[in-house]
Amino acid sequence: MAPNNTLQLCDLPNTMQAIVLVEPNEEMILSKIELPLPQCDENEILVKIEAVGLNPLDAQFAQTGFCKWQYPHILGLDAVGTVVQANKGLFPSVGDRIMWHSSLAEQGVLSEYAKVPNFAVSVIPETVSSNIAATLPCSGMSALIALDKVQITEGNTVFIEAGAGAVGQFAIQFAKQRGADVFTTASKRNHKLVKKLGADAVFDYHDKKLCDKIRTTLGPQGFDAVVDSIGGETTVRNIELMRFCGRIACLKTLPTLAPELMFRKAPNISIVSLGGAWLANSLCAQQHMSFMNKLLLENVANKNISVPEISIIDFDSESISSALRKQLSGNFTGKQVVEIK
């Protein structure tokens, strides 16, 4: 029985199935185990998970682990499901279908049930399927944050690395909404895809004369802004391609940057970190994620943006482990979504 101040959709089990990392390992070998049902605090809601979107970050941490984790750790960050238990007066309420990007420091969402603070979620419109919604949080919010940090406005030239990746696909579409001229990289087989999304110029990232071809197309002035999802030496190259005092949003850790390059380009460098909203205990940032997810959902519902091609993954340890390895194999352009039935 639920407490008197708690609303509950149905009788709930005492345990649940979950996909866990027993310990970090290079092969990303996972296990499916039975765990107790999460117990919610006052402002938390319990959700029956329907779909989980996989991300490269899930694969990376399956190999390395994370300093805040205790093991076995439930993997997964992007969740969609139906609220099955909530205290009276909380919104969203029991029966609402919601999505969210969960805390990196807490247990993940590759499980039959999960708990989440009510202020960090977004209610999904009826016209948006659970699988489509599961593609949005990490990739979509990363794209929005990156474009906000580089202050994209009408007429800006923006260079979006890896345009066929999930973040790149969302970034291209939102940059075009803001009136930017979009340049991007992709393998030749994905040039048609990124042009369909709105890219004005596409370059083969394998091309040894990439920088020369970009400068020929762009002109001598350099990019106003860059969205860099690759990192390493690619970040150094991208700063070289920017105008003086240009703006770059980096989704990966910064490499060592030569002082001469910093003086010559004086770049405005921003870091994109969704996990920071939770790790910094910033209530404002967590609520802002809810607002961004609502914006993503509205754009999908209104057919203003499209989502990457979806591959359905079974809710078992071997299928998910294989899917995570594919996340890091390169040339992956879609989104993998785990269905939990």
Short mmCIF file of C-alpha atoms in Angstrom, two decimals:
data_model
loop_
_atom_site.label_atom_id
_atom_site.label_comp_id
_atom_site.label_asym_id
_atom_site.label_seq_id
_atom_site.Cartn_x
_atom_site.Cartn_y
_atom_site.Cartn_z
CA MET A 1 0.00 0.00 0.00
CA ALA A 2 1.18 3.53 -0.79
CA PRO A 3 1.36 6.09 2.08
CA ASN A 4 -1.67 8.38 2.48
CA ASN A 5 0.11 11.35 0.85
CA THR A 6 1.21 9.30 -2.18
CA LEU A 7 -0.63 8.68 -5.45
CA GLN A 8 0.06 5.38 -7.17
CA LEU A 9 -0.93 4.14 -10.63
CA CYS A 10 -1.01 0.43 -9.77
CA ASP A 11 0.33 -2.18 -7.40
CA LEU A 12 4.11 -2.05 -7.68
CA PRO A 13 6.59 -4.91 -7.33
CA ASN A 14 9.26 -4.95 -4.65
CA THR A 15 12.05 -5.63 -7.13
CA MET A 16 13.00 -4.79 -10.72
CA GLN A 17 15.32 -5.92 -13.50
CA ALA A 18 18.29 -3.66 -14.31
CA ILE A 19 21.30 -3.64 -16.64
CA VAL A 20 24.39 -2.99 -14.54
CA LEU A 21 28.12 -2.55 -14.79
CA VAL A 22 29.65 -4.84 -12.15
CA GLU A 23 33.00 -3.18 -12.72
CA PRO A 24 34.44 -1.00 -15.52
CA ASN A 25 35.95 -3.04 -18.36
CA GLU A 26 37.22 -2.43 -21.88
CA GLU A 27 34.77 -4.90 -23.45
CA MET A 28 31.79 -3.21 -21.74
CA ILE A 29 30.51 -6.53 -20.42
CA LEU A 30 27.23 -5.92 -18.57
CA SER A 31 24.91 -7.98 -16.38
CA LYS A 32 21.14 -8.13 -15.92
CA ILE A 33 20.28 -8.44 -12.24
CA GLU A 34 17.35 -8.01 -9.87
CA LEU A 35 17.42 -4.99 -7.54
CA PRO A 36 15.03 -3.45 -4.99
CA LEU A 37 12.56 -0.89 -6.31
CA PRO A 38 13.88 2.68 -5.77
CA GLN A 39 12.47 4.54 -2.78
CA CYS A 40 11.53 8.16 -3.52
CA ASP A 41 12.21 11.23 -1.41
CA GLU A 42 9.63 14.00 -1.00
CA ASN A 43 10.21 15.77 -4.33
CA GLU A 44 10.97 12.63 -6.36
CA ILE A 45 8.65 10.63 -8.60
CA LEU A 46 8.84 6.94 -9.51
CA VAL A 47 8.74 6.16 -13.22
CA LYS A 48 8.06 2.94 -15.14
CA ILE A 49 10.73 3.12 -17.85
CA GLU A 50 9.65 2.53 -21.45
CA ALA A 51 12.68 3.61 -23.51
CA VAL A 52 16.30 4.59 -22.90
CA GLY A 53 18.45 6.44 -25.44
CA LEU A 54 22.08 5.31 -25.56
CA ASN A 55 24.94 7.79 -25.94
CA PRO A 56 28.72 7.62 -26.49
CA LEU A 57 29.09 8.81 -22.89
CA ASP A 58 27.41 5.60 -21.67
CA ALA A 59 29.99 3.56 -23.56
CA GLN A 60 32.95 5.62 -22.38
CA PHE A 61 32.00 5.30 -18.72
CA ALA A 62 31.27 1.59 -19.12
CA GLN A 63 34.97 1.26 -19.92
CA THR A 64 36.41 3.70 -17.39
CA GLY A 65 33.77 4.00 -14.67
CA PHE A 66 33.07 7.30 -12.91
CA CYS A 67 34.45 8.58 -9.62
CA LYS A 68 30.98 8.97 -8.05
CA TRP A 69 29.74 5.47 -8.87
CA GLN A 70 29.25 2.53 -6.55
CA TYR A 71 29.04 -0.93 -8.10
CA PRO A 72 27.06 -2.62 -9.42
CA HIS A 73 26.05 0.58 -11.24
CA ILE A 74 22.96 0.91 -13.44
CA LEU A 75 23.95 2.46 -16.77
CA GLY A 76 21.93 4.88 -18.92
CA LEU A 77 21.21 8.61 -18.79
CA ASP A 78 18.32 9.42 -21.20
CA ALA A 79 14.96 8.04 -20.08
CA VAL A 80 11.32 8.03 -21.12
CA GLY A 81 8.55 6.51 -19.03
CA THR A 82 5.25 6.89 -17.20
CA VAL A 83 4.94 8.25 -13.66
CA VAL A 84 3.59 5.47 -11.44
CA GLN A 85 4.08 7.01 -8.00
CA ALA A 86 4.22 10.63 -6.77
CA ASN A 87 3.36 12.62 -3.68
CA LYS A 88 0.11 14.56 -3.86
CA GLY A 89 0.56 18.03 -5.36
CA LEU A 90 3.66 17.16 -7.38
CA PHE A 91 3.80 17.89 -11.10
CA PRO A 92 4.00 15.89 -13.25
CA SER A 93 1.49 13.53 -11.74
CA VAL A 94 0.75 9.82 -11.86
CA GLY A 95 -0.05 8.69 -15.40
CA ASP A 96 1.98 11.41 -17.17
CA ARG A 97 4.56 10.30 -19.73
CA ILE A 98 7.86 12.12 -19.22
CA MET A 99 11.48 12.28 -20.36
CA TRP A 100 14.68 13.46 -18.70
CA HIS A 101 18.49 13.34 -18.62
CA SER A 102 19.48 11.77 -15.32
CA SER A 103 22.25 12.55 -12.86
CA LEU A 104 25.65 11.15 -13.80
CA ALA A 105 26.46 10.73 -10.11
CA GLU A 106 23.39 8.59 -9.31
CA GLN A 107 22.13 5.22 -10.53
CA GLY A 108 21.17 5.26 -14.22
CA VAL A 109 17.95 4.42 -16.02
CA LEU A 110 18.54 1.08 -17.79
CA SER A 111 16.05 -0.55 -15.42
CA GLU A 112 12.34 -1.26 -15.23
CA TYR A 113 11.82 1.61 -12.78
CA ALA A 114 13.76 4.76 -11.83
CA LYS A 115 13.26 7.77 -9.59
CA VAL A 116 13.88 11.39 -10.57
CA PRO A 117 13.29 14.86 -9.05
CA ASN A 118 9.98 16.17 -10.41
CA PHE A 119 11.47 19.54 -11.47
CA ALA A 120 14.00 17.96 -13.86
CA VAL A 121 11.55 16.25 -16.23
CA SER A 122 9.42 17.25 -19.22
CA VAL A 123 5.96 15.95 -20.13
CA ILE A 124 5.87 14.38 -23.61
CA PRO A 125 3.14 15.44 -26.08
CA GLU A 126 0.81 12.65 -27.16
CA THR A 127 1.99 12.98 -30.77
CA VAL A 128 5.62 12.13 -29.89
CA SER A 129 6.41 8.44 -29.42
CA SER A 130 8.49 7.22 -26.50
CA ASN A 131 11.25 5.96 -28.81
CA ILE A 132 11.53 9.33 -30.57
CA ALA A 133 11.54 11.20 -27.25
CA ALA A 134 14.38 8.97 -26.01
CA THR A 135 16.66 10.26 -28.78
CA LEU A 136 16.43 13.86 -27.58
CA PRO A 137 17.85 14.67 -24.13
CA CYS A 138 21.64 14.26 -24.29
CA SER A 139 22.22 14.99 -27.99
CA GLY A 140 19.52 17.63 -28.34
CA MET A 141 20.41 19.56 -25.20
CA SER A 142 24.13 19.40 -25.99
CA ALA A 143 23.39 20.99 -29.37
CA LEU A 144 21.20 23.71 -27.85
CA ILE A 145 23.70 24.54 -25.09
CA ALA A 146 26.56 24.67 -27.59
CA LEU A 147 24.68 27.08 -29.87
CA ASP A 148 23.70 29.26 -26.90
CA LYS A 149 27.29 29.38 -25.66
CA VAL A 150 28.62 30.50 -29.05
CA GLN A 151 25.75 33.01 -29.33
CA ILE A 152 24.60 32.03 -32.81
CA THR A 153 22.59 34.78 -34.48
CA GLU A 154 21.32 35.44 -37.99
CA GLY A 155 24.11 35.76 -40.56
CA ASN A 156 26.79 34.06 -38.44
CA THR A 157 29.00 31.41 -40.00
CA VAL A 158 29.15 28.30 -37.81
CA PHE A 159 31.27 25.20 -38.27
CA ILE A 160 29.67 22.05 -36.82
CA GLU A 161 32.01 19.08 -36.52
CA ALA A 162 30.62 15.58 -37.24
CA GLY A 163 27.38 16.81 -38.75
CA ALA A 164 26.00 13.29 -39.24
CA GLY A 165 26.36 12.42 -35.55
CA ALA A 166 23.34 12.89 -33.29
CA VAL A 167 24.60 16.15 -31.74
CA GLY A 168 25.62 17.40 -35.18
CA GLN A 169 22.22 16.65 -36.71
CA PHE A 170 20.40 18.61 -34.02
CA ALA A 171 22.96 21.45 -34.11
CA ILE A 172 22.62 21.88 -37.89
CA GLN A 173 18.85 22.15 -37.67
CA PHE A 174 18.79 24.59 -34.77
CA ALA A 175 21.59 26.70 -36.25
CA LYS A 176 19.56 27.05 -39.44
CA GLN A 177 16.52 28.04 -37.36
CA ARG A 178 18.63 30.89 -35.98
CA GLY A 179 19.63 32.05 -39.47
CA ALA A 180 23.25 30.90 -39.50
CA ASP A 181 25.29 29.75 -42.48
CA VAL A 182 26.24 26.19 -41.56
CA PHE A 183 29.46 24.43 -42.54
CA THR A 184 29.99 20.84 -41.42
CA THR A 185 32.08 17.69 -41.83
CA ALA A 186 30.81 14.20 -42.62
CA SER A 187 31.90 11.09 -44.48
CA LYS A 188 30.93 11.17 -48.16
CA ARG A 189 28.11 8.67 -47.62
CA ASN A 190 26.44 11.12 -45.22
CA HIS A 191 26.75 14.32 -47.31
CA LYS A 192 23.19 13.96 -48.63
CA LEU A 193 21.85 13.54 -45.08
CA VAL A 194 23.46 16.68 -43.64
CA LYS A 195 22.51 18.77 -46.68
CA LYS A 196 18.90 17.65 -46.23
CA LEU A 197 19.11 18.85 -42.62
CA GLY A 198 20.18 22.29 -43.84
CA ALA A 199 23.97 22.37 -44.06
CA ASP A 200 25.15 24.97 -46.61
CA ALA A 201 28.58 23.40 -47.17
CA VAL A 202 29.81 19.89 -46.36
CA PHE A 203 33.40 18.65 -46.27
CA ASP A 204 34.78 15.13 -46.11
CA TYR A 205 36.59 14.85 -42.78
CA HIS A 206 38.97 12.30 -44.37
CA ASP A 207 40.19 14.91 -46.87
CA LYS A 208 43.87 15.74 -46.29
CA LYS A 209 43.25 19.19 -47.79
CA LEU A 210 40.24 19.86 -45.55
CA CYS A 211 41.48 23.17 -44.13
CA ASP A 212 42.45 24.52 -47.55
CA LYS A 213 39.05 23.61 -49.00
CA ILE A 214 37.23 25.20 -46.06
CA ARG A 215 39.21 28.45 -46.44
CA THR A 216 38.55 28.49 -50.19
CA THR A 217 34.79 28.16 -49.59
CA LEU A 218 34.56 30.41 -46.54
CA GLY A 219 37.02 33.12 -47.44
CA PRO A 220 39.81 34.63 -45.32
CA GLN A 221 37.70 35.88 -42.43
CA GLY A 222 37.30 32.58 -40.52
CA PHE A 223 34.26 31.16 -38.75
CA ASP A 224 32.29 33.22 -36.27
CA ALA A 225 31.63 30.10 -34.21
CA VAL A 226 32.45 26.40 -33.94
CA VAL A 227 30.64 23.48 -32.30
CA ASP A 228 33.40 20.96 -31.57
CA SER A 229 32.26 17.48 -30.54
CA ILE A 230 35.55 15.72 -31.41
CA GLY A 231 38.24 17.27 -29.20
CA GLY A 232 41.99 16.70 -29.24
CA GLU A 233 43.93 18.04 -32.22
CA THR A 234 40.62 18.74 -33.98
CA THR A 235 40.01 21.50 -31.42
CA VAL A 236 43.38 23.07 -32.25
CA ARG A 237 42.56 22.92 -35.97
CA ASN A 238 39.15 24.46 -35.43
CA ILE A 239 40.55 27.41 -33.48
CA GLU A 240 42.90 28.01 -36.44
CA LEU A 241 39.84 28.16 -38.71
CA MET A 242 38.09 30.77 -36.52
CA ARG A 243 38.22 34.52 -36.91
CA PHE A 244 39.99 36.63 -34.30
CA CYS A 245 37.94 36.47 -31.06
CA GLY A 246 35.73 33.77 -32.55
CA ARG A 247 33.64 31.51 -30.31
CA ILE A 248 33.99 27.75 -29.82
CA ALA A 249 31.87 25.36 -27.74
CA CYS A 250 33.72 22.15 -26.83
CA LEU A 251 31.95 18.93 -25.87
CA LYS A 252 35.20 17.15 -24.98
CA THR A 253 38.09 17.92 -22.63
CA LEU A 254 40.38 20.66 -23.94
CA PRO A 255 43.77 19.65 -25.34
CA THR A 256 46.94 21.58 -24.55
CA LEU A 257 46.68 24.85 -26.48
CA ALA A 258 49.86 26.67 -27.54
CA PRO A 259 50.23 30.20 -26.07
CA GLU A 260 51.01 31.60 -29.54
CA LEU A 261 47.67 30.28 -30.86
CA MET A 262 45.81 31.77 -27.89
CA PHE A 263 47.40 35.21 -28.38
CA ARG A 264 46.91 35.17 -32.14
CA LYS A 265 43.27 34.02 -32.16
CA ALA A 266 42.07 35.12 -28.70
CA PRO A 267 39.25 32.54 -28.86
CA ASN A 268 36.23 32.59 -26.59
CA ILE A 269 36.14 29.00 -25.35
CA SER A 270 33.09 27.39 -23.71
CA ILE A 271 32.65 23.90 -22.31
CA VAL A 272 29.39 21.96 -22.68
CA SER A 273 28.59 19.70 -19.71
CA LEU A 274 25.12 18.32 -19.05
CA GLY A 275 26.43 16.31 -16.12
CA GLY A 276 27.61 19.51 -14.47
CA ALA A 277 24.03 20.52 -13.72
CA TRP A 278 23.83 17.59 -11.31
CA LEU A 279 27.44 17.46 -10.11
CA ALA A 280 27.33 21.15 -9.15
CA ASN A 281 23.96 20.66 -7.39
CA SER A 282 22.59 23.55 -9.44
CA LEU A 283 18.80 23.50 -9.11
CA CYS A 284 18.59 26.28 -11.67
CA ALA A 285 20.60 24.28 -14.24
CA GLN A 286 18.52 21.15 -13.59
CA GLN A 287 15.30 23.08 -14.16
CA HIS A 288 16.81 24.62 -17.29
CA MET A 289 17.33 21.11 -18.67
CA SER A 290 13.61 20.55 -18.23
CA PHE A 291 12.89 23.73 -20.24
CA MET A 292 15.31 22.69 -23.01
CA ASN A 293 13.75 19.24 -23.23
CA LYS A 294 10.33 20.87 -23.54
CA LEU A 295 11.67 22.98 -26.42
CA LEU A 296 13.05 19.85 -28.11
CA LEU A 297 9.73 18.04 -27.72
CA GLU A 298 7.78 21.00 -29.10
CA ASN A 299 10.05 21.22 -32.15
CA VAL A 300 9.60 17.50 -32.85
CA ALA A 301 5.84 17.63 -32.28
CA ASN A 302 5.56 20.60 -34.67
CA LYS A 303 7.81 18.85 -37.21
CA ASN A 304 10.32 21.72 -37.10
CA ILE A 305 13.20 19.28 -36.57
CA SER A 306 13.73 15.61 -37.34
CA VAL A 307 15.52 13.08 -35.15
CA PRO A 308 18.32 10.70 -36.17
CA GLU A 309 17.41 7.27 -37.51
CA ILE A 310 16.48 4.96 -34.64
CA SER A 311 17.76 1.42 -34.02
CA ILE A 312 15.81 -0.59 -31.42
CA ILE A 313 17.90 -2.52 -28.87
CA ASP A 314 16.55 -5.35 -26.70
CA PHE A 315 16.60 -5.00 -22.92
CA ASP A 316 19.28 -7.61 -22.27
CA SER A 317 22.93 -7.33 -21.26
CA GLU A 318 24.45 -8.79 -24.44
CA SER A 319 22.43 -6.61 -26.83
CA ILE A 320 23.18 -3.44 -24.87
CA SER A 321 26.87 -4.28 -24.52
CA SER A 322 27.09 -4.77 -28.30
CA ALA A 323 25.22 -1.51 -28.87
CA LEU A 324 27.63 0.40 -26.62
CA ARG A 325 30.62 -0.97 -28.50
CA LYS A 326 29.02 0.31 -31.71
CA GLN A 327 28.72 3.76 -30.11
CA LEU A 328 32.51 4.03 -30.05
CA SER A 329 33.27 2.29 -33.33
CA GLY A 330 32.95 5.45 -35.48
CA ASN A 331 30.76 6.23 -38.50
CA PHE A 332 27.62 5.84 -36.36
CA THR A 333 24.94 8.31 -37.44
CA GLY A 334 21.73 7.20 -35.74
CA LYS A 335 20.38 6.75 -32.23
CA GLN A 336 20.09 3.45 -30.41
CA VAL A 337 17.04 3.16 -28.16
CA VAL A 338 16.52 0.36 -25.65
CA GLU A 339 12.86 -0.68 -25.36
CA ILE A 340 11.85 -1.87 -21.88
CA LYS A 341 8.57 -3.77 -21.96
#
